[in-house]
Tab-separated table of C-alpha atoms and ligand atoms in Angstrom:
chain	number	residue	atom	x	y	z
A	1328	MET	CA	-26.395	28.278	-14.357
A	1329	ILE	CA	-25.664	31.234	-16.642
A	1330	CYS	CA	-22.054	32.037	-17.274
A	1331	ASP	CA	-19.919	32.846	-20.270
A	1332	ASP	CA	-17.300	30.145	-20.601
A	1333	ALA	CA	-16.641	30.993	-24.243
A	1334	LYS	CA	-13.488	32.916	-23.383
A	1335	ASN	CA	-12.166	30.037	-21.345
A	1336	PRO	CA	-11.680	26.912	-23.464
A	1337	GLU	CA	-9.668	25.261	-20.678
A	1338	SER	CA	-12.702	25.219	-18.435
A	1339	PHE	CA	-14.862	23.675	-21.186
A	1340	ARG	CA	-12.157	21.054	-21.744
A	1341	ASP	CA	-12.003	20.233	-18.004
A	1342	PHE	CA	-15.766	19.989	-17.859
A	1343	LEU	CA	-15.867	17.564	-20.814
A	1344	SER	CA	-13.224	15.384	-19.244
A	1345	LEU	CA	-15.229	15.175	-16.007
A	1346	TYR	CA	-18.436	14.597	-17.985
A	1347	SER	CA	-16.985	11.667	-19.917
A	1348	SER	CA	-15.683	10.026	-16.748
A	1349	GLN	CA	-19.283	9.887	-15.479
A	1350	ALA	CA	-21.214	9.293	-18.712
A	1351	LYS	CA	-22.899	5.939	-19.122
A	1352	TYR	CA	-23.242	5.943	-22.906
A	1353	ILE	CA	-23.317	9.152	-24.981
A	1354	GLY	CA	-20.035	10.925	-24.216
A	1355	ASN	CA	-18.437	7.925	-22.455
A	1356	LYS	CA	-15.392	8.967	-24.493
A	1357	ILE	CA	-14.969	12.610	-25.565
A	1358	TYR	CA	-12.297	14.115	-27.805
A	1359	PHE	CA	-11.903	17.893	-27.487
A	1360	TYR	CA	-10.042	20.080	-29.995
A	1361	ASP	CA	-9.143	23.777	-29.730
A	1362	ASP	CA	-9.705	23.871	-33.465
A	1363	ILE	CA	-10.274	21.293	-36.130
A	1364	ASP	CA	-11.575	21.257	-39.711
A	1365	SER	CA	-14.907	19.658	-38.829
A	1366	THR	CA	-15.957	17.415	-35.952
A	1367	ASN	CA	-17.914	15.295	-38.461
A	1368	ASN	CA	-14.726	14.795	-40.497
A	1369	GLU	CA	-12.857	13.829	-37.336
A	1370	ALA	CA	-15.569	11.376	-36.254
A	1371	LYS	CA	-15.364	9.752	-39.690
A	1372	ARG	CA	-11.563	9.543	-39.467
A	1373	LYS	CA	-11.921	7.938	-36.031
A	1374	SER	CA	-14.828	5.656	-36.929
A	1375	ASN	CA	-13.106	2.759	-35.153
A	1376	CYS	CA	-13.903	4.470	-31.815
A	1377	CYS	CA	-16.669	3.042	-29.679
A	1378	ASP	CA	-20.406	3.630	-29.930
A	1379	GLY	CA	-21.333	6.900	-28.163
A	1380	THR	CA	-17.963	8.655	-28.594
A	1381	VAL	CA	-18.378	12.428	-28.915
A	1382	PHE	CA	-16.062	14.828	-30.767
A	1383	VAL	CA	-16.198	18.469	-29.648
A	1384	ALA	CA	-14.340	21.515	-30.969
A	1385	ALA	CA	-13.964	25.027	-29.577
A	1386	LYS	CA	-13.686	26.205	-33.220
A	1387	GLN	CA	-14.078	24.581	-36.645
A	1388	THR	CA	-12.058	25.823	-39.597
A	1389	ALA	CA	-14.114	23.994	-42.236
A	1390	GLY	CA	-17.471	23.335	-40.576
A	1391	ARG	CA	-19.961	21.736	-42.941
A	1392	GLY	CA	-23.711	22.185	-43.223
A	1393	ARG	CA	-26.328	20.259	-45.176
A	1394	ARG	CA	-26.380	20.376	-48.979
A	1395	GLY	CA	-22.687	21.221	-49.185
A	1396	ASN	CA	-23.070	24.523	-47.330
A	1397	THR	CA	-20.321	25.956	-45.142
A	1398	TRP	CA	-21.134	26.116	-41.423
A	1399	VAL	CA	-19.525	29.160	-39.832
A	1400	SER	CA	-18.109	28.025	-36.472
A	1401	ASP	CA	-16.529	30.735	-34.282
A	1402	ASP	CA	-15.328	30.042	-30.723
A	1403	LYS	CA	-18.717	30.729	-29.164
A	1404	GLY	CA	-20.851	27.773	-30.136
A	1405	ILE	CA	-21.374	24.084	-29.600
A	1406	TRP	CA	-19.826	22.086	-32.416
A	1407	MET	CA	-20.021	18.390	-31.690
A	1408	SER	CA	-20.435	15.057	-33.459
A	1409	ILE	CA	-21.725	11.833	-31.946
A	1410	LEU	CA	-20.446	8.521	-33.335
A	1411	LEU	CA	-23.074	5.772	-33.193
A	1412	LYS	CA	-22.979	2.120	-34.169
A	1413	PRO	CA	-26.618	1.031	-34.146
A	1414	LYS	CA	-27.752	-2.389	-35.274
A	1415	ILE	CA	-30.721	-1.048	-37.222
A	1416	LYS	CA	-31.873	-0.717	-40.826
A	1417	SER	CA	-30.401	2.280	-42.634
A	1418	GLU	CA	-33.969	3.663	-43.150
A	1419	LEU	CA	-34.336	4.056	-39.375
A	1420	ALA	CA	-30.863	5.600	-39.212
A	1421	GLN	CA	-32.327	8.608	-41.051
A	1422	CYS	CA	-34.480	9.226	-37.986
A	1423	ILE	CA	-31.371	9.769	-35.833
A	1424	THR	CA	-31.170	13.225	-37.337
A	1425	LEU	CA	-34.710	13.931	-36.072
A	1426	VAL	CA	-33.728	12.604	-32.641
A	1427	ALA	CA	-30.826	15.058	-32.583
A	1428	GLY	CA	-33.042	17.983	-33.634
A	1429	LEU	CA	-35.574	17.144	-30.942
A	1430	SER	CA	-32.870	16.754	-28.292
A	1431	VAL	CA	-31.320	20.145	-29.090
A	1432	SER	CA	-34.693	21.870	-29.177
A	1433	GLU	CA	-35.640	20.381	-25.793
A	1434	ALA	CA	-32.401	21.801	-24.375
A	1435	ILE	CA	-33.127	25.390	-25.469
A	1436	ASP	CA	-36.199	27.110	-24.027
A	1437	GLY	CA	-38.468	28.557	-26.691
A	1438	SER	CA	-36.739	26.896	-29.627
A	1439	MET	CA	-38.641	24.928	-32.262
A	1440	ILE	CA	-37.761	22.571	-35.112
A	1441	LYS	CA	-38.142	23.434	-38.777
A	1442	TRP	CA	-38.621	19.994	-40.339
A	1443	PRO	CA	-36.506	17.980	-40.530
A	1444	ASN	CA	-33.891	19.342	-38.155
A	1445	ASP	CA	-33.178	23.060	-38.232
A	1446	ILE	CA	-33.372	24.572	-34.757
A	1447	VAL	CA	-35.182	27.889	-34.922
A	1448	ILE	CA	-36.077	30.658	-32.532
A	1449	GLY	CA	-37.816	33.935	-33.347
A	1450	ASN	CA	-38.083	32.908	-37.023
A	1451	LYS	CA	-34.309	32.583	-37.372
A	1452	LYS	CA	-31.985	29.595	-37.476
A	1453	LEU	CA	-30.137	28.858	-34.251
A	1454	GLY	CA	-28.618	25.503	-35.051
A	1455	GLY	CA	-28.567	22.550	-37.384
A	1456	ILE	CA	-27.799	18.865	-37.652
A	1457	LEU	CA	-25.666	17.075	-40.230
A	1458	THR	CA	-26.004	13.282	-40.102
A	1459	GLU	CA	-23.756	11.091	-42.220
A	1460	LEU	CA	-23.547	7.327	-42.679
A	1461	ILE	CA	-20.179	5.578	-42.878
A	1462	SER	CA	-19.850	2.089	-44.297
A	1463	LEU	CA	-17.858	-0.210	-42.021
A	1464	GLY	CA	-17.800	-2.999	-44.608
A	1465	GLY	CA	-20.525	-5.486	-45.573
A	1466	SER	CA	-23.883	-4.333	-44.247
A	1467	GLU	CA	-22.295	-2.725	-41.159
A	1468	PHE	CA	-22.415	1.036	-40.844
A	1469	ALA	CA	-21.772	3.794	-38.349
A	1470	VAL	CA	-23.654	7.062	-38.046
A	1471	VAL	CA	-22.089	10.452	-37.365
A	1472	THR	CA	-24.559	13.024	-36.092
A	1473	GLY	CA	-23.070	16.504	-36.149
A	1474	ILE	CA	-24.752	19.152	-34.021
A	1475	GLY	CA	-24.078	22.869	-34.359
A	1476	VAL	CA	-25.624	25.493	-32.060
A	1477	ASN	CA	-24.872	29.208	-32.169
A	1478	VAL	CA	-24.643	29.945	-28.457
A	1479	ASN	CA	-22.881	33.226	-27.624
A	1480	THR	CA	-22.203	34.553	-31.133
A	1481	THR	CA	-22.698	38.321	-31.134
A	1482	SER	CA	-22.997	38.984	-34.889
A	1483	PHE	CA	-23.183	37.182	-38.219
A	1484	HIS	CA	-21.885	38.098	-41.644
A	1485	GLU	CA	-24.456	40.215	-43.503
A	1486	SER	CA	-24.998	37.374	-45.991
A	1487	ILE	CA	-26.692	35.287	-43.264
A	1488	SER	CA	-27.638	37.856	-40.610
A	1489	LYS	CA	-31.296	37.931	-41.732
A	1490	ILE	CA	-31.758	34.199	-41.153
A	1491	ALA	CA	-29.173	33.285	-38.472
A	1492	THR	CA	-29.276	33.933	-34.754
A	1493	SER	CA	-27.690	32.734	-31.516
A	1494	VAL	CA	-29.045	32.059	-28.045
A	1495	TYR	CA	-27.330	35.291	-26.941
A	1496	LEU	CA	-28.737	37.420	-29.778
A	1497	HIS	CA	-32.227	36.111	-29.067
A	1498	THR	CA	-32.216	36.339	-25.266
A	1499	GLY	CA	-29.549	38.988	-24.553
A	1500	ILE	CA	-28.030	36.546	-22.055
A	1501	LYS	CA	-24.706	34.718	-22.365
A	1502	SER	CA	-25.237	30.981	-21.824
A	1503	SER	CA	-23.061	28.201	-20.537
A	1504	ARG	CA	-21.925	25.763	-23.201
A	1505	LYS	CA	-21.346	23.226	-20.440
A	1506	VAL	CA	-24.992	23.196	-19.364
A	1507	LEU	CA	-26.169	23.092	-22.955
A	1508	PHE	CA	-23.783	20.270	-23.852
A	1509	LYS	CA	-24.899	18.228	-20.834
A	1510	ASP	CA	-28.600	18.755	-21.634
A	1511	ILE	CA	-28.164	17.897	-25.320
A	1512	CYS	CA	-26.291	14.677	-24.481
A	1513	SER	CA	-28.778	13.522	-21.864
A	1514	ASN	CA	-31.797	14.370	-24.061
A	1515	PHE	CA	-30.154	12.580	-26.969
A	1516	GLU	CA	-29.424	9.488	-24.877
A	1517	LYS	CA	-33.072	9.325	-23.761
A	1518	ASN	CA	-34.649	9.977	-27.181
A	1519	TYR	CA	-32.228	7.718	-29.042
A	1520	SER	CA	-32.977	4.787	-26.728
A	1521	ILE	CA	-36.715	5.287	-27.411
A	1522	LEU	CA	-35.979	5.300	-31.160
A	1523	LEU	CA	-34.056	2.033	-30.915
A	1524	LYS	CA	-36.848	0.409	-28.889
A	1525	SER	CA	-39.999	1.788	-30.499
A	1526	GLY	CA	-38.949	3.433	-33.764
A	1527	PHE	CA	-39.793	7.047	-34.634
A	1528	ALA	CA	-43.374	6.432	-33.448
A	1529	GLY	CA	-42.012	6.541	-29.868
A	1530	ILE	CA	-40.918	10.176	-30.144
A	1531	ARG	CA	-43.376	11.364	-32.804
A	1532	ASP	CA	-45.703	13.252	-30.434
A	1533	LYS	CA	-42.803	15.076	-28.746
A	1534	TYR	CA	-41.291	15.901	-32.122
A	1535	LYS	CA	-44.612	17.177	-33.484
A	1536	SER	CA	-45.158	19.420	-30.478
A	1537	ARG	CA	-41.924	21.247	-31.341
A	1538	CYS	CA	-42.241	21.210	-35.130
A	1539	ILE	CA	-43.011	24.680	-36.474
A	1540	THR	CA	-43.494	23.443	-40.052
A	1541	ILE	CA	-46.850	21.721	-39.471
A	1542	GLY	CA	-49.831	23.852	-40.508
A	1543	ARG	CA	-47.783	26.131	-42.777
A	1544	ASP	CA	-47.554	26.798	-46.488
A	1545	VAL	CA	-44.130	25.646	-47.629
A	1546	ILE	CA	-41.968	25.575	-50.726
A	1547	LEU	CA	-40.528	22.139	-51.509
A	1548	LYS	CA	-37.132	22.553	-53.096
A	1549	GLY	CA	-36.311	19.333	-54.926
A	1550	VAL	CA	-34.121	18.269	-57.825
A	1551	GLU	CA	-36.984	18.941	-60.210
A	1552	GLY	CA	-37.377	22.532	-58.986
A	1553	ASP	CA	-39.630	24.289	-56.488
A	1554	SER	CA	-43.265	23.488	-55.754
A	1555	PHE	CA	-45.788	24.815	-53.263
A	1556	ALA	CA	-47.578	22.705	-50.660
A	1557	PHE	CA	-49.271	22.809	-47.280
A	1558	ALA	CA	-47.510	20.881	-44.479
A	1559	GLU	CA	-50.143	18.743	-42.732
A	1560	ASP	CA	-48.375	16.306	-40.417
A	1561	ILE	CA	-45.353	14.137	-39.657
A	1562	ASP	CA	-45.788	10.453	-40.464
A	1563	LYS	CA	-44.726	7.475	-38.338
A	1564	ASN	CA	-41.321	7.365	-40.051
A	1565	GLY	CA	-40.541	11.067	-39.645
A	1566	GLY	CA	-41.552	12.065	-43.181
A	1567	LEU	CA	-43.442	15.313	-43.819
A	1568	ILE	CA	-47.027	14.820	-45.016
A	1569	VAL	CA	-47.936	17.600	-47.446
A	1570	ARG	CA	-50.935	18.506	-49.600
A	1571	ASN	CA	-50.955	20.292	-52.930
A	1572	ASN	CA	-53.172	20.359	-56.024
A	1573	LYS	CA	-51.981	16.827	-56.899
A	1574	GLY	CA	-53.118	15.345	-53.567
A	1575	VAL	CA	-51.575	14.297	-50.254
A	1576	PHE	CA	-48.126	12.722	-50.179
A	1577	THR	CA	-45.088	12.280	-47.931
A	1578	VAL	CA	-41.684	13.816	-48.548
A	1579	ASN	CA	-38.517	12.514	-46.937
A	1580	SER	CA	-35.723	14.658	-45.599
A	1581	GLY	CA	-33.154	13.516	-48.149
A	1582	GLU	CA	-35.425	14.420	-51.067
A	1583	VAL	CA	-36.445	18.009	-50.496
A	1584	SER	CA	-35.573	21.076	-48.534
A	1585	VAL	CA	-38.465	23.066	-47.083
A	1586	ARG	CA	-38.772	26.833	-46.976
A	1587	GLY	CA	-41.569	28.952	-45.575
A	1588	LEU	CA	-43.500	30.981	-48.113
A	1589	PHE	CA	-42.664	34.296	-46.481
A	1590	GLY	CA	-39.113	33.793	-45.303
A	1591	TYR	CA	-36.780	31.214	-43.867
A	1592	VAL	CA	-39.223	29.511	-41.462
B	308	BTN	C1	-27.107	22.492	-41.307
B	308	BTN	O1	-26.770	22.835	-42.450
B	308	BTN	O2	-28.130	22.935	-40.784
B	308	BTN	C2	-26.264	21.514	-40.533
B	308	BTN	C3	-25.183	22.173	-39.734
B	308	BTN	C4	-24.362	21.188	-38.936
B	308	BTN	C5	-23.169	21.829	-38.271
B	308	BTN	C6	-22.457	20.885	-37.344
B	308	BTN	S1	-21.263	21.695	-36.352
B	308	BTN	C7	-20.620	20.176	-35.823
B	308	BTN	C8	-20.625	19.250	-37.014
B	308	BTN	N1	-19.411	19.408	-37.792
B	308	BTN	C9	-19.645	19.914	-39.002
B	308	BTN	O3	-18.777	20.152	-39.866
B	308	BTN	N2	-20.954	20.119	-39.158
B	308	BTN	C10	-21.714	19.724	-37.992
């Protein structure tokens, strides 16, 4: 299972083409690019494509993270965006980002989720999710869920090296992007269908079992500044239940960013 295909984009391309010919839903159509600005941008440009189309790039030249951050995307990671056209309320669409985080974490042994959807291992960030809604006119919308995983990256710029890691840096083993891609897609397909059928409640227990934020002191970084709280639980809609000197309340992923008190996690 372990092999380094990072130096061989052709083989990744061939694999994706075979994968899409056999995929039932997620990845039934896959676009692969040697390099592109951002797979999320491309998915938005191609939002007329069908539900479940996946956009994958060997490299991104303008990868985007949450909160306007840049996402450094060398040729050794998984950079992919899934285009979805669910017939659900936009509130539930926010949970798709949690589905993606769970699906990535399930694909990488030992990884956990920092609420809402940072993938962490050994107290460092291994991957992240950027979900965006696109209006298709009227009340119709599409969802683009961008997934970034640092797979075989060997070093990071000193500005992020204290908080960023890759599967390789953590394990010392080069991993196959093909295997990881396949596992992420099949986990996503399974978890997303549960979400559509049963709401977030259907995956809540699995999500909680991988969420490293619960039971920790956290800093809530909101528009009105920072505040301290204790993370108690995840509610039935995927919100984070916290307690501070004002009482117990729920924060939603769009409203705050969470930091550990003693570092990134
Ligand atoms: C984060 O800030 O944690 C989210 C990072 C999301 C990165 C992925 S890589 C594929 C997709 N294309 C982008 O430009 N961003 C997402």
